[in-house]
CSV table of C-alpha atoms and ligand atoms in Angstrom, one decimal:
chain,number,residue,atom,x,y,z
A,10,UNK,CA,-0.2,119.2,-77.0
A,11,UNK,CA,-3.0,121.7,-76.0
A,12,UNK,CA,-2.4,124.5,-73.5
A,13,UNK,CA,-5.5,125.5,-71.2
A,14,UNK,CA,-6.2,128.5,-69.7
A,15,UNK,CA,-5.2,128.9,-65.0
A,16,UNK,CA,-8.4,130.6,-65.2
A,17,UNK,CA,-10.5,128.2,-67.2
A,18,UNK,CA,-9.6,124.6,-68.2
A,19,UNK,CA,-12.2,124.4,-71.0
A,20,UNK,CA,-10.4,127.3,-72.6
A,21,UNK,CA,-8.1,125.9,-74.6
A,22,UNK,CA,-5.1,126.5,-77.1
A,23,UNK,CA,-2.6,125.0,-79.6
A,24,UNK,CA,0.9,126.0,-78.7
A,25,UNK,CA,1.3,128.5,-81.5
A,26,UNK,CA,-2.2,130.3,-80.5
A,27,UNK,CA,-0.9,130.4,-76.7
A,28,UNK,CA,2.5,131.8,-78.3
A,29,UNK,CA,0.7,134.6,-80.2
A,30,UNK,CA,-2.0,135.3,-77.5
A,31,UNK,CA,0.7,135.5,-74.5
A,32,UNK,CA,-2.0,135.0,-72.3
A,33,UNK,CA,-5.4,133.6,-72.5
A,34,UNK,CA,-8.4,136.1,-73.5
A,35,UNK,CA,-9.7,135.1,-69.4
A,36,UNK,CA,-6.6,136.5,-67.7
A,37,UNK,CA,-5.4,133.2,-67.3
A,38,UNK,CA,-2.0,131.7,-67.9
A,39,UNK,CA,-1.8,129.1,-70.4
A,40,UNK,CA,-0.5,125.7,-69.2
A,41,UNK,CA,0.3,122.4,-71.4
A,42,UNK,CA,-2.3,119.9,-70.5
A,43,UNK,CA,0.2,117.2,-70.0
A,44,UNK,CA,3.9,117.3,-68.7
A,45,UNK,CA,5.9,114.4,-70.9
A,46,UNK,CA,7.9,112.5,-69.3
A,47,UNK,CA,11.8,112.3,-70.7
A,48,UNK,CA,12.6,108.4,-71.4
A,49,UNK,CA,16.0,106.9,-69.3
A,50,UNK,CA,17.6,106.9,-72.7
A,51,UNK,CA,17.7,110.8,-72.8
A,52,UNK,CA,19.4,110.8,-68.6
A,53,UNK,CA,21.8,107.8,-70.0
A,54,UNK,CA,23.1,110.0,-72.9
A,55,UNK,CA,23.1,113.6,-71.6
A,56,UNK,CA,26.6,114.3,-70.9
A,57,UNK,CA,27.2,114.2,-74.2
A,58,UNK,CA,24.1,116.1,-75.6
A,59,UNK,CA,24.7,120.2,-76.8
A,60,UNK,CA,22.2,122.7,-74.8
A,61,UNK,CA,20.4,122.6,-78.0
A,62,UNK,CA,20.1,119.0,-78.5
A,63,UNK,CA,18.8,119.1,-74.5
A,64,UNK,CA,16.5,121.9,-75.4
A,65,UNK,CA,15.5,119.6,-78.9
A,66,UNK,CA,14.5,116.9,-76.4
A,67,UNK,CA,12.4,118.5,-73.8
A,68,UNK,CA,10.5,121.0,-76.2
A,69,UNK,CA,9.8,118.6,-79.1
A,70,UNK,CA,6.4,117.0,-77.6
A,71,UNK,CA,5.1,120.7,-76.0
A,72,UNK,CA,5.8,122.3,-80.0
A,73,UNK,CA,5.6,119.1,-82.5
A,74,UNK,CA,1.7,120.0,-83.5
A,75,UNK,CA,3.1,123.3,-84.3
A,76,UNK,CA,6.4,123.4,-85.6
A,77,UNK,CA,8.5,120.4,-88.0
A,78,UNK,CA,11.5,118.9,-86.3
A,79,UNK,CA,14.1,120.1,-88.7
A,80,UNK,CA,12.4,123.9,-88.0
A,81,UNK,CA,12.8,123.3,-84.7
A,82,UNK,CA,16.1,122.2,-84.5
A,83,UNK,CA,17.6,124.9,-86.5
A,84,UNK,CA,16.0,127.5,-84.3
A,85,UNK,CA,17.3,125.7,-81.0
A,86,UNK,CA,20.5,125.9,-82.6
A,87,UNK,CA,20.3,129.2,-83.6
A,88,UNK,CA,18.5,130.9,-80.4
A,89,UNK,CA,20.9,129.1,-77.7
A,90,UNK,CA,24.2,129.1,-79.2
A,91,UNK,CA,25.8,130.5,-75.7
A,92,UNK,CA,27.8,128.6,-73.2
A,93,UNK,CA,26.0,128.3,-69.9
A,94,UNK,CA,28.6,126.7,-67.6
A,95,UNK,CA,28.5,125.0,-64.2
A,96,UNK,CA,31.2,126.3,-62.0
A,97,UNK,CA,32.3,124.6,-58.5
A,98,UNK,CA,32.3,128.1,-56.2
A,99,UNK,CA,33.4,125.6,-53.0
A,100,UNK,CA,32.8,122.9,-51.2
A,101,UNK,CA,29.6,121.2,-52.1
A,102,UNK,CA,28.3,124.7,-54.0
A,103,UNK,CA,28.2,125.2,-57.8
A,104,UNK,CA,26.6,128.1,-59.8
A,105,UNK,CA,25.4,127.8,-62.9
A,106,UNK,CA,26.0,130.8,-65.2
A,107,UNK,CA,23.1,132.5,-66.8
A,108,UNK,CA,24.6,135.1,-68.2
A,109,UNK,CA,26.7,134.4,-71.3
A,110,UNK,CA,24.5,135.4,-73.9
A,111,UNK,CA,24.3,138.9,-75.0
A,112,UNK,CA,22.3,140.8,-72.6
A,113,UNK,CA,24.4,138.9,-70.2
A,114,UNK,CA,21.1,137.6,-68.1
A,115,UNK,CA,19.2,134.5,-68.1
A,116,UNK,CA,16.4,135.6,-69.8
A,117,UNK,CA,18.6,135.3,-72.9
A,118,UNK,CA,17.6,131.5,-72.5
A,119,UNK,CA,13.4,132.2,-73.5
A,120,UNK,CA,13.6,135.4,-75.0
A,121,UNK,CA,15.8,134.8,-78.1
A,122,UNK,CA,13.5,131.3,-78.0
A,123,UNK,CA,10.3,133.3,-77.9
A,124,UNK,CA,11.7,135.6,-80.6
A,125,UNK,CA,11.9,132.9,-82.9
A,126,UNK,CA,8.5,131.1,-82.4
A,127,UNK,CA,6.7,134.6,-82.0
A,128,UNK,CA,8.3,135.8,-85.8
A,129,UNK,CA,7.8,132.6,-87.3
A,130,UNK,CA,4.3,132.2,-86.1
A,131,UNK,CA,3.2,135.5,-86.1
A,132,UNK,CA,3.9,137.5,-89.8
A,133,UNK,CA,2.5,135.4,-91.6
A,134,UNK,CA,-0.4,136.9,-90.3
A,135,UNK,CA,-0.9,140.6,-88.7
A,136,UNK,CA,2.0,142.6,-87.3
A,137,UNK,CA,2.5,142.1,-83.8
A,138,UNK,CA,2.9,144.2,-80.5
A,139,UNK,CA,5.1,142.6,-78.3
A,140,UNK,CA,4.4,144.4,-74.8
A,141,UNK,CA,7.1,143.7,-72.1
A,142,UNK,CA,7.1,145.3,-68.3
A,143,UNK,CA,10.9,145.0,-67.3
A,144,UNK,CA,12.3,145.4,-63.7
A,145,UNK,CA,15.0,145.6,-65.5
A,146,UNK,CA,16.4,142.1,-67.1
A,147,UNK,CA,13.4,141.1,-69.1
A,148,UNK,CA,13.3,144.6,-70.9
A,149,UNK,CA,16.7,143.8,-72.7
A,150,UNK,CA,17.0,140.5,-73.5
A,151,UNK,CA,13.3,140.8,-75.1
A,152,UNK,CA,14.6,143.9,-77.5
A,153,UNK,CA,17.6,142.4,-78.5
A,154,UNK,CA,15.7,138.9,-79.4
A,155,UNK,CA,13.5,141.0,-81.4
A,156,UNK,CA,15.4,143.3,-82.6
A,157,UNK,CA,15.4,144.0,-86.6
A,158,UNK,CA,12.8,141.1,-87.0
A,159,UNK,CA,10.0,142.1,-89.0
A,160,UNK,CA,6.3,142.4,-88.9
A,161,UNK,CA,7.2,142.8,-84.6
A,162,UNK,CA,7.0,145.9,-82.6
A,163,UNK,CA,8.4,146.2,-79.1
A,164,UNK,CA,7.2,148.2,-76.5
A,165,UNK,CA,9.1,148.0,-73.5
A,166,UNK,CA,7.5,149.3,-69.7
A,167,UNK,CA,10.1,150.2,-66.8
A,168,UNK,CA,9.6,151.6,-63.7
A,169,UNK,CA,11.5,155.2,-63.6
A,170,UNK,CA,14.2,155.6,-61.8
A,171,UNK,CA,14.4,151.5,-61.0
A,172,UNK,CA,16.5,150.2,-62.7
A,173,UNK,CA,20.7,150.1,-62.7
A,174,UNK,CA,22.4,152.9,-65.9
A,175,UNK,CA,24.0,149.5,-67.7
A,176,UNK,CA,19.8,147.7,-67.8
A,177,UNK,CA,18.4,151.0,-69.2
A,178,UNK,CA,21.0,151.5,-71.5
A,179,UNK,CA,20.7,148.3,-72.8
A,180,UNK,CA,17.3,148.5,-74.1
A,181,UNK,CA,16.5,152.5,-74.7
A,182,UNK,CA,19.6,152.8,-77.3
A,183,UNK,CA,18.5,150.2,-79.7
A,184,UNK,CA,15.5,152.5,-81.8
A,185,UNK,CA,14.6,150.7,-84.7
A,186,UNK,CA,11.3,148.4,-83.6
A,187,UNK,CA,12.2,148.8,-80.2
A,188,UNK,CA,10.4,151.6,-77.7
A,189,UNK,CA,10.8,151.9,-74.2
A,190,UNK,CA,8.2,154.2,-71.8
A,191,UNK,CA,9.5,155.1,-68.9
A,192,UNK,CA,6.3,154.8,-66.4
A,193,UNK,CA,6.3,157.2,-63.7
A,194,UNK,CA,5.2,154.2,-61.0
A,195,UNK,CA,7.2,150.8,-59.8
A,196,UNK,CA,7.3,147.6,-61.6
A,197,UNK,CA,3.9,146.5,-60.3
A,198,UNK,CA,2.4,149.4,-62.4
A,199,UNK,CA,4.3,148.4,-65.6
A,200,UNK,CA,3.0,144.8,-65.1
A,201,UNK,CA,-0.3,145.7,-64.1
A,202,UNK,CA,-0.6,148.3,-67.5
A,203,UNK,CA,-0.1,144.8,-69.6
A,204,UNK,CA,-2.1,143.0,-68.0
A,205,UNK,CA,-5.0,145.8,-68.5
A,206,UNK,CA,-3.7,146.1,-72.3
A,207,UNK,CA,-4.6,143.0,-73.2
A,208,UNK,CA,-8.0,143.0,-72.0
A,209,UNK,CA,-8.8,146.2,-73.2
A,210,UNK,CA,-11.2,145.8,-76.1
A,211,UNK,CA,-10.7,148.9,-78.4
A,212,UNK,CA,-7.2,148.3,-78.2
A,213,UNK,CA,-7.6,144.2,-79.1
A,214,UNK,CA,-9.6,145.7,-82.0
A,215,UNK,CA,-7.5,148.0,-83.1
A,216,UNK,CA,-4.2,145.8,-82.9
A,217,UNK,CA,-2.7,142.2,-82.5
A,218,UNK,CA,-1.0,142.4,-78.8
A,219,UNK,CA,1.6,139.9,-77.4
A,220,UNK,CA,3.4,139.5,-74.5
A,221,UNK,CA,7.1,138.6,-74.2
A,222,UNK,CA,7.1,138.0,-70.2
A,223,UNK,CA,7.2,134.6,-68.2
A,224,UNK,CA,3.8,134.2,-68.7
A,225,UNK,CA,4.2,133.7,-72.4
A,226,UNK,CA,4.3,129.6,-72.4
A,227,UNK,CA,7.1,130.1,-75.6
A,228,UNK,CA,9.4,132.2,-72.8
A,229,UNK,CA,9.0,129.8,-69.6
A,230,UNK,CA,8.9,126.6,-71.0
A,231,UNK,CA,12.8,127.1,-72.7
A,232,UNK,CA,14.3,128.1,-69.9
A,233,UNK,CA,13.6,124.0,-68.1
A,234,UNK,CA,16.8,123.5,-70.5
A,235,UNK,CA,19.6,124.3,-68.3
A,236,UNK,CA,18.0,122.4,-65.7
A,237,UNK,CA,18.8,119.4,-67.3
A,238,UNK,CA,21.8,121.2,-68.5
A,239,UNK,CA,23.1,121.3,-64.9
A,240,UNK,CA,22.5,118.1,-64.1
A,241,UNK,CA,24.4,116.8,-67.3
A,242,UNK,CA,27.7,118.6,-65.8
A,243,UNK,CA,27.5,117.8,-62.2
A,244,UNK,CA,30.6,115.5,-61.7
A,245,UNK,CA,29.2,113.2,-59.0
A,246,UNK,CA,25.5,112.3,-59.7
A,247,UNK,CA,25.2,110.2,-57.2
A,248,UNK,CA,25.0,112.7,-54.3
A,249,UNK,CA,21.4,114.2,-54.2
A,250,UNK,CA,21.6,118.0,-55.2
A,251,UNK,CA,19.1,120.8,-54.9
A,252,UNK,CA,18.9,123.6,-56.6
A,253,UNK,CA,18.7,127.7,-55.6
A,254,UNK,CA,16.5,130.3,-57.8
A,255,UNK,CA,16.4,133.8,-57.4
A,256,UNK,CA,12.7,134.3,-57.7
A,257,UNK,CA,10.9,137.2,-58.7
A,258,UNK,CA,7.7,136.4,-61.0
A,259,UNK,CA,9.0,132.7,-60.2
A,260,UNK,CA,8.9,131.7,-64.1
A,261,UNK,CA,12.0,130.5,-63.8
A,262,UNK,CA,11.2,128.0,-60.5
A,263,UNK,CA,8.3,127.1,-62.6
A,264,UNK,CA,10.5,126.0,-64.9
A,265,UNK,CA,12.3,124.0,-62.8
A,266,UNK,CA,9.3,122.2,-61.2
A,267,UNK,CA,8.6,121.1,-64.6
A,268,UNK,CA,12.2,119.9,-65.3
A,269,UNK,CA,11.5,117.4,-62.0
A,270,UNK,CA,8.1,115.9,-63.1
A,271,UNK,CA,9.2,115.4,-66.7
A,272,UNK,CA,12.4,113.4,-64.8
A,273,UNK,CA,15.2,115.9,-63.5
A,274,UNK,CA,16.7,114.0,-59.9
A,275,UNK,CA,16.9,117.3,-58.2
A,276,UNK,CA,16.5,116.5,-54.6
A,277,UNK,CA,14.9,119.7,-53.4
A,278,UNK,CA,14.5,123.6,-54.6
A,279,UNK,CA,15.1,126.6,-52.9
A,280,UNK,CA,13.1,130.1,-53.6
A,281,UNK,CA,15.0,132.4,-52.8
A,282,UNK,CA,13.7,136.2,-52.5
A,283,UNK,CA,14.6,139.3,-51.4
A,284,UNK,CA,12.3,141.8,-49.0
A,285,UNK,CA,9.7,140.8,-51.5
A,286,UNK,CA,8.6,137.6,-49.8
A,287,UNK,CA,4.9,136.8,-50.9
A,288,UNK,CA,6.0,133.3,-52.1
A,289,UNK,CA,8.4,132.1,-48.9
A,290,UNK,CA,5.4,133.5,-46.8
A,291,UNK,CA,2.8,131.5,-48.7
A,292,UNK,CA,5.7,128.3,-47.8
A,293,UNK,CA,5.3,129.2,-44.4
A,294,UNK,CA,1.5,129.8,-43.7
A,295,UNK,CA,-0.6,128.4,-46.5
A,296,UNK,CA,-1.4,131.6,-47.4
A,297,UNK,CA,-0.8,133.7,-50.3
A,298,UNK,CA,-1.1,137.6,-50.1
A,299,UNK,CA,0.4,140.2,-53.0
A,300,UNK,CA,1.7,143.0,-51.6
A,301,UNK,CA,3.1,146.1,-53.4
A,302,UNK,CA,6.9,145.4,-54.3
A,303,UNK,CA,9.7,147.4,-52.6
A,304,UNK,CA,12.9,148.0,-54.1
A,305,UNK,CA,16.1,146.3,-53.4
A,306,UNK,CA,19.5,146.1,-54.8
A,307,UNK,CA,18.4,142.6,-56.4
A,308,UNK,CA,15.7,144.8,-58.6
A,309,UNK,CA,14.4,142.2,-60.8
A,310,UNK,CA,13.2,140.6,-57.7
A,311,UNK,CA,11.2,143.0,-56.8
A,312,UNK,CA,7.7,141.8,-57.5
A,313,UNK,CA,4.7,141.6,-55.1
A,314,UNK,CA,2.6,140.0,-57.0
A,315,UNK,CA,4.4,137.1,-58.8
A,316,UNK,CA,2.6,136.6,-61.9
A,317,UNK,CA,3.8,132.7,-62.3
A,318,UNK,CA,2.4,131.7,-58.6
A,319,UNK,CA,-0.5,130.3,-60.1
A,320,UNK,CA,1.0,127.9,-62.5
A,321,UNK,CA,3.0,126.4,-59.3
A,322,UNK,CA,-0.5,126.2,-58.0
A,323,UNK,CA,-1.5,124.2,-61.2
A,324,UNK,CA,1.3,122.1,-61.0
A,325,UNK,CA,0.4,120.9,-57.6
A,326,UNK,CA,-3.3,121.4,-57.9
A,327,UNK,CA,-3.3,123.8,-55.0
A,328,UNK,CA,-1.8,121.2,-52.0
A,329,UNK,CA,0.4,123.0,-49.9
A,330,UNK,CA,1.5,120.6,-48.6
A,331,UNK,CA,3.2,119.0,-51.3
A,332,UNK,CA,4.6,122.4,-52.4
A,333,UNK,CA,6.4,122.8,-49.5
A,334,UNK,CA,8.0,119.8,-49.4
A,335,UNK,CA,9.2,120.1,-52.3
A,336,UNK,CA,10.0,123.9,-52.2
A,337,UNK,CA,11.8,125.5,-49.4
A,338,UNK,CA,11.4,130.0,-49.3
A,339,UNK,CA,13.9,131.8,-47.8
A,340,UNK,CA,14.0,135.7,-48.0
A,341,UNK,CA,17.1,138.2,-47.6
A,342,UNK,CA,17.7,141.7,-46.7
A,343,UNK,CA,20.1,143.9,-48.8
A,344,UNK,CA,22.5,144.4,-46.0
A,345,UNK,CA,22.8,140.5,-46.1
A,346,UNK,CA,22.8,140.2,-50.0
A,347,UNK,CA,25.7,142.9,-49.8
A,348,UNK,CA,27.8,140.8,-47.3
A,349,UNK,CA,27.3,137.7,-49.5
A,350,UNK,CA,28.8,139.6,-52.1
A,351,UNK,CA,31.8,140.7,-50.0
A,352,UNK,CA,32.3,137.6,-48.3
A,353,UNK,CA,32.0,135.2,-51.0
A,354,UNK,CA,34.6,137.2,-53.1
A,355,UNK,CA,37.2,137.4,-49.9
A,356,UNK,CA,36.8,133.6,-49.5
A,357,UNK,CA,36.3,132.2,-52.8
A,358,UNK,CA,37.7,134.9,-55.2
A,359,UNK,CA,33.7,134.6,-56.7
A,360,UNK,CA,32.5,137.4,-57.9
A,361,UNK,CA,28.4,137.1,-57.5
A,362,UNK,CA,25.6,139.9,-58.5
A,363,UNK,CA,23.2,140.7,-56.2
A,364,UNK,CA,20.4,138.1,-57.4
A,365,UNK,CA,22.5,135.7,-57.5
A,366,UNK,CA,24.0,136.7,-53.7
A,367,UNK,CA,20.3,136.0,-52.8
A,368,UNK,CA,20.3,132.7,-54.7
A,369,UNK,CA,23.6,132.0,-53.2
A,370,UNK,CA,22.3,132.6,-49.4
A,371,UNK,CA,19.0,130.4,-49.8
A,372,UNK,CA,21.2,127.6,-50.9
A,373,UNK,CA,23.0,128.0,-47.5
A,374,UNK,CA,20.4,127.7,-45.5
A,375,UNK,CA,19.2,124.7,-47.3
A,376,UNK,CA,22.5,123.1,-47.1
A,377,UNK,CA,23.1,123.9,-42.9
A,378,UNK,CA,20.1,121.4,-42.8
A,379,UNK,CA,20.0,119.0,-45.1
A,380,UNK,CA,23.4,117.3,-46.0
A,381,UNK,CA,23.1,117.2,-50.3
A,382,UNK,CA,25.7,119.2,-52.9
A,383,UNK,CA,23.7,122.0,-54.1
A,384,UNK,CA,23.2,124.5,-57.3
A,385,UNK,CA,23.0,128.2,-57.0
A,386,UNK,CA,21.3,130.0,-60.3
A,387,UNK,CA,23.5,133.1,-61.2
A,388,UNK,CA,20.9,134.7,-63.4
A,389,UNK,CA,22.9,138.0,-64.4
A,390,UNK,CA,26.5,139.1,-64.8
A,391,UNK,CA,27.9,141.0,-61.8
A,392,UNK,CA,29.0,144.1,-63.7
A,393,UNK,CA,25.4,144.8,-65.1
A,394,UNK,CA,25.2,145.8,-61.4
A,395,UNK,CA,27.9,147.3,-61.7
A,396,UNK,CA,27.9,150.0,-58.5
A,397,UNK,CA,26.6,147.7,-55.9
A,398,UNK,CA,29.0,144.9,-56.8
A,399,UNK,CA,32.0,146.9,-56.6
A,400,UNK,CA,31.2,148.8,-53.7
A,401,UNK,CA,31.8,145.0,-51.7
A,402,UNK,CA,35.4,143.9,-53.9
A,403,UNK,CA,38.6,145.1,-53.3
A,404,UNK,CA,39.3,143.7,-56.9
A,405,UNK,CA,38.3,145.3,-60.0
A,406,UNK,CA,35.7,144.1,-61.6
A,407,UNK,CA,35.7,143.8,-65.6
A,408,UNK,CA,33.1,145.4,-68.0
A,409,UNK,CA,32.6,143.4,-70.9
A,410,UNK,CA,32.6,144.8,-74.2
A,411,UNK,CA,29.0,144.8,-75.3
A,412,UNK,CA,28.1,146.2,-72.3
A,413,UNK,CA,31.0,149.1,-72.8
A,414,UNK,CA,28.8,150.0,-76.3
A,415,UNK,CA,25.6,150.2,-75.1
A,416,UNK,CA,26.3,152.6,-72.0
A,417,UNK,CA,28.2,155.4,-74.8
A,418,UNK,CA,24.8,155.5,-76.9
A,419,UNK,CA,22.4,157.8,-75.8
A,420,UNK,CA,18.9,156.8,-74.3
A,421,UNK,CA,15.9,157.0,-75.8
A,422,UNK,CA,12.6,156.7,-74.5
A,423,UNK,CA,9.3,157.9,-73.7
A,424,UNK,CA,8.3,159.1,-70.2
A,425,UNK,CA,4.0,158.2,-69.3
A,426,UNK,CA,2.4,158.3,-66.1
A,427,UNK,CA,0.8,154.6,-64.8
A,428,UNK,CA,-2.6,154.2,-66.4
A,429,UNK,CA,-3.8,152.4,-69.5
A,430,UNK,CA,-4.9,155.4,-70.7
A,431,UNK,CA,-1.4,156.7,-70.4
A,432,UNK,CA,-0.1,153.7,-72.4
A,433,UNK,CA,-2.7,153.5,-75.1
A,434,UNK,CA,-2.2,157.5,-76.4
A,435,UNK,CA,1.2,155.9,-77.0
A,436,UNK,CA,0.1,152.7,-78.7
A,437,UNK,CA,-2.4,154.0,-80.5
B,22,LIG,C1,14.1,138.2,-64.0
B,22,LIG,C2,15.2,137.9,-63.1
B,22,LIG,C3,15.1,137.1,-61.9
B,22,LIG,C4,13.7,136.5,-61.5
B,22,LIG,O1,13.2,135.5,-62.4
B,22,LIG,P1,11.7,135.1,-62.3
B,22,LIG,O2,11.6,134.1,-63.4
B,22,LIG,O3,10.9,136.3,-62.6
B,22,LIG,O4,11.4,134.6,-61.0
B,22,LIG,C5,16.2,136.8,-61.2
B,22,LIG,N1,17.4,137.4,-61.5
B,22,LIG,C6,17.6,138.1,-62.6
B,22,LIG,C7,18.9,138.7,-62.9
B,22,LIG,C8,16.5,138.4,-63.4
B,22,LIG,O5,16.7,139.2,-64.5
C-alpha cells in the first residue's frame, strides 16, 4: 500500500515514510491509495474477535509492506489492551466509551498505536521530534504513548489558559522526553506553528520532525477499530444504526468514513460540533470557510480550521452531494451542551462530558427524523472536565486514580509567544 500526498497525487509514500514524515514535504495529508475492502468472513466472525484482533484485521493490508504480521500483532496487542465498551444509555441510544485507556480519552486508540510504529520505524535511524498542538486531549495521550521511549522527543503546543487543570496536568508533569510550551495564542496558533515547523527548511536541516496529530496516517487510520468494534456489540444488527462524532479536526469521522467503504453497515453519520461549525456549514451550503476557533466548554472541539476536511474531500473526490448524504452537521451552543449534561443524568442516571453531550445531541436530532438505533461517541471521561460536569449533577462525580496523581505533581512547562520563531529558539 502507497500513501499519496491531498496536495499532490504523484507524491507518493510507503506507510513507514508517511509515518516518519507526519505529513507530506507539499503540505499535504497523506492518504492510502486504496481502501481494502474487509471480506464477509471477517462481519460473520466479529463478535467473537478481541479489539486487537479487529484492529489486526483492518490495519494488516494499509502496514503489511512495512511491518511482519507477528510484529504487528504483538504491537496491536500491546498498544490497545483497554476495554472500550458499548453502553445502552436508553431507548434506541448507545455510547461507546473512549475513555478507558490511561489518559482516559480516545485518542488513547492512535496515539499509543502511533507510538509504537513511530519508535519502531524511526530509531533505527535519526532521533525524532514528535511535535503535537493539543486543545487539550491530543497533548496527553501523545506524551504518555511516548513517554520513556527512546531516540523520541516530544514537544507538546497548547493554547494558554485553554485548557481544563486535569488536561494540563496530565501532560506538563511527566518531564523526561516530554516538553510542553505554553503558546500565548488559541489552538489555531499551536496548529498553525506545526504546520510552519515542518516546512521550515533550516529547521528540516537541522532535525528529523514528526507529527503525532490526526494528520499523521499511523494516528487516524487506528482509530476505524472501534468502529467495527461497535458494530460487533450492538445486540440487534438488524436495525440500521448511525453513528454520532464529536468533531473537531474530524480525524476521527474520517475514520469512520473509512470504516463504511472498507464494509461497516452504518446507516448514516452525524458530525456533531460545537460554536465551531465550519464543517456542518460546508453540509449546508457547499461551501467551506475556516474561521478562527472560539472557545467552548467542549475545548477539543474548538478548531476553525479542521485539518482532516480535506481527506473527507478525498474520500468523496469533492461531491457534495454525496457527502451530505452520507453525513448530516449539526452544531450546539454551550448553554445546550450544559442542559444535555443535566438532563441526561436526571433521566438516565448518565453521566456525559461535554464532547460527548454534543455528540449526544447531534444523535438526537438525527434520530427525531430518521427512525434507526443510533451510537453516540463518548470520546473523554466526564471528570477530566471535571468543573463543568459537576456544576449540572446533583451526584458526585468520581475522580479516578491516575487522574488523582497527575493533578498533585507540579507543572512544568515553557511559556512562548505564537510565531515560529518563538518555537524554533526553543527547538533549536
Ligand atoms: C480530539 C477530541 C475530539 C475531536 O476529535 P477530532 O478527531 O479532532 O475530530 C473530540 N472529543 C475529545 C474529547 C477529543 O479529545
Amino acid at each position: 500500500m502507497n500513501y499519496y500526498s491531498t496536495n499532490n497525487k504523484s507524491n507518493k509514500a510507503t506507510f513507514k515514510q508517511a509515518v516518519v514524515e507526519g505529513l507530506a514535504n507539499d503540505k499535504g495529508l497523506y492518504f492510502p491509495e486504496k481502501i481494502p475492502q474487509l471480506p464477509d468472513s471477517f462481519f460473520h466472525q466479529i463478535t467473537e474477535l478481541s479489539i486487537p484482533e479487529i484492529a489486526y484485521h483492518f490495519l494488516k493490508p494499509y502496514v503489511a509492506d512495512d511491518l511482519p504480521d507477528n510484529e504487528l500483532i504483538d504491537l496491536l496487542n500491546d498498544a490497545l489492551n483497554f476495554e472500550i465498551p458499548l453502553v445502552k444509555v436508553h431507548d434506541e441510544f448507545y455510547s461507546l466509551e473512549l475513555f478507558h485507556g490511561p489518559t482516559l480519552a480516545f485518542k488513547d486508540v492512535g496515539a499509543r498505536v502511533m507510538a509504537r510504529f513511530l519508535s519502531k520505524f524511526a530509531v533505527a535511524d535519526n532521533k525524532v521530534t514528535i511535535l503535537v498542538a493539543t486543545s487539550g486531549d491530543t497533548g496527553s495521550a501523545v506524551a504518555h504513548g511516548f513517554l520513556d521511549v527512546e531516540g523520541i522527543d516530544v514537544v507538546v503546543l497548547y493554547p494558554k489558559g485553554m485548557v481544563s487543570e486535569i488536561q494540563e496536568k496530565q501532560f506538563t508533569t511527566l518531564g523526561k522526553n516530554i516538553t510542553a510550551l505554553e503558546v500565548k495564542g488559541t489552538f489555531d496558533d499551536c496548529q498553525r506553528m506545526v504546520k510552519e515547523a515542518f516546512a521550515d527548511k533550516e529547521l528540516n536541516e537541522k532535525m528529523q520532525l514528526s507529527s503525532a496529530n490526526s494528520i499523521n496516517v499511523a494516528r487516524f487510520l487506528p482509530q476505524a477499530v472501534y468502529y467495527f468494534a461497535a458494530y460487533a456489540q450492538l445486540e440487534d444488527k438488524s436495525i440500521p444504526f448511525a453513528i454520532s462524532v464529536p468533531s473537531g479536526n474530524y480525524g476521527n469521522l474520517t475514520a469512520g468514513l473509512i470504516a463504511k467503504q472498507s464494509g461497516l453497515p452504518v446507516a448514516h453519520f452525524v458530525a456533531s460540533a460545537n460554536i465551531n461549525d465550519v464543517v456542518p456549514e460546508y453540509l449546508k451550503t457547499g461551501i467551506f470557510k475556516s474561521r478562527p476557533s472560539i472557545s467552548t466548554i467542549s475545548n477539543a472541539m474548538d478548531v476553525g480550521n479542521p485539518s482532516n476536511f480535506v481527506r473527507i474531500l478525498e474520500l468523496y473526490h469533492g461531491n457534495w452531494e454525496k457527502i451530505k448524504s452520507e453525513i448530516s452537521g449539526y452544531s450546539f451552543t454551550d448553554e445546550q451542551t450544559r442542559a444535555a449534561i443535566a438532563q441526561v443524568y436526571k433521566k438516565y442516571n448518565y453521566v456525559l462530558d461535554p464532547h460527548g453531550a454534543v455528540a449526544y445531541l447531534g444523535l438526537s436530532e438525527y434520530l427525531k427524523i430518521n427512525k434507526m438505533q443510533g451510537i453516540f461517541l463518548e470520546t473523554a471521561h466526564p471528570a477530566k472536565f471535571y468543573d463543568t460536569v459537576m456544576s449540572e449533577l446533583n451526584g458526585r462525580l468520581q475522580i479516578p486514580q491516575r487522574l488523582k496523581e497527575s493533578l498533585k505533581k507540579q507543572k512544568k512547562s515553557i511559556e512562548i509567544g505564537n510565531s515560529l520563531d518563538d518555537l524554533k529558539e526553543i527547538l533549536l
